[in-house]
């Protein structure tokens, strides 16, 4: 058995956007109904910003030790070989199925 470090790609919904992050650790949280994501990975580029989205995510999560994501907001967790660029995209609302609002008590 190898002691290879695992790498996870996590896609989740945050304020009608789909976030795609990379982390070394993903597990069921001690908080019922949540998934814990820790040891987030971002590009370590110094100097010129190549990808503004990656830089935005790095700043947004710069002081975060662990994310506790509600199960119903997690779209996908993949174990991957290599890290790609983190991303943010709009949540697609096309089709015949309408999702419930993400925030209780607030309607559109």
mmCIF file with all atom_site columns, C-alpha atoms in Angstrom, residues 4-9 22-23 41 78-84:
data_model
loop_
_atom_site.group_PDB
_atom_site.id
_atom_site.type_symbol
_atom_site.label_atom_id
_atom_site.label_alt_id
_atom_site.label_comp_id
_atom_site.label_asym_id
_atom_site.label_entity_id
_atom_site.label_seq_id
_atom_site.pdbx_PDB_ins_code
_atom_site.Cartn_x
_atom_site.Cartn_y
_atom_site.Cartn_z
_atom_site.occupancy
_atom_site.B_iso_or_equiv
_atom_site.pdbx_formal_charge
_atom_site.auth_seq_id
_atom_site.auth_comp_id
_atom_site.auth_asym_id
_atom_site.auth_atom_id
_atom_site.pdbx_PDB_model_num
ATOM 1  C CA . UNK A 1 4  ? 0.291   8.708  -1.579  1.00 0.00 ? 4  UNK A CA 1
ATOM 2  C CA . UNK A 1 5  ? -1.416  11.926 -0.502  1.00 0.00 ? 5  UNK A CA 1
ATOM 3  C CA . UNK A 1 6  ? -5.011  12.150 -1.658  1.00 0.00 ? 6  UNK A CA 1
ATOM 4  C CA . UNK A 1 7  ? -6.353  15.142 -3.550  1.00 0.00 ? 7  UNK A CA 1
ATOM 5  C CA . UNK A 1 8  ? -10.055 15.979 -3.839  1.00 0.00 ? 8  UNK A CA 1
ATOM 6  C CA . UNK A 1 9  ? -12.023 18.237 -6.176  1.00 0.00 ? 9  UNK A CA 1
ATOM 7  C CA . UNK A 1 22 ? -9.299  21.459 -4.318  1.00 0.00 ? 22 UNK A CA 1
ATOM 8  C CA . UNK A 1 23 ? -8.447  20.084 -0.888  1.00 0.00 ? 23 UNK A CA 1
ATOM 9  C CA . UNK A 1 41 ? -5.123  24.175 -2.193  1.00 0.00 ? 41 UNK A CA 1
ATOM 10 C CA . UNK A 1 78 ? -13.910 13.546 -6.800  1.00 0.00 ? 78 UNK A CA 1
ATOM 11 C CA . UNK A 1 79 ? -10.550 12.055 -5.892  1.00 0.00 ? 79 UNK A CA 1
ATOM 12 C CA . UNK A 1 80 ? -8.204  13.352 -8.596  1.00 0.00 ? 80 UNK A CA 1
ATOM 13 C CA . UNK A 1 81 ? -4.573  12.878 -9.587  1.00 0.00 ? 81 UNK A CA 1
ATOM 14 C CA . UNK A 1 82 ? -3.672  16.497 -10.348 1.00 0.00 ? 82 UNK A CA 1
ATOM 15 C CA . UNK A 1 83 ? -4.907  19.908 -9.298  1.00 0.00 ? 83 UNK A CA 1
ATOM 16 C CA . UNK A 1 84 ? -6.434  22.073 -11.989 1.00 0.00 ? 84 UNK A CA 1
#
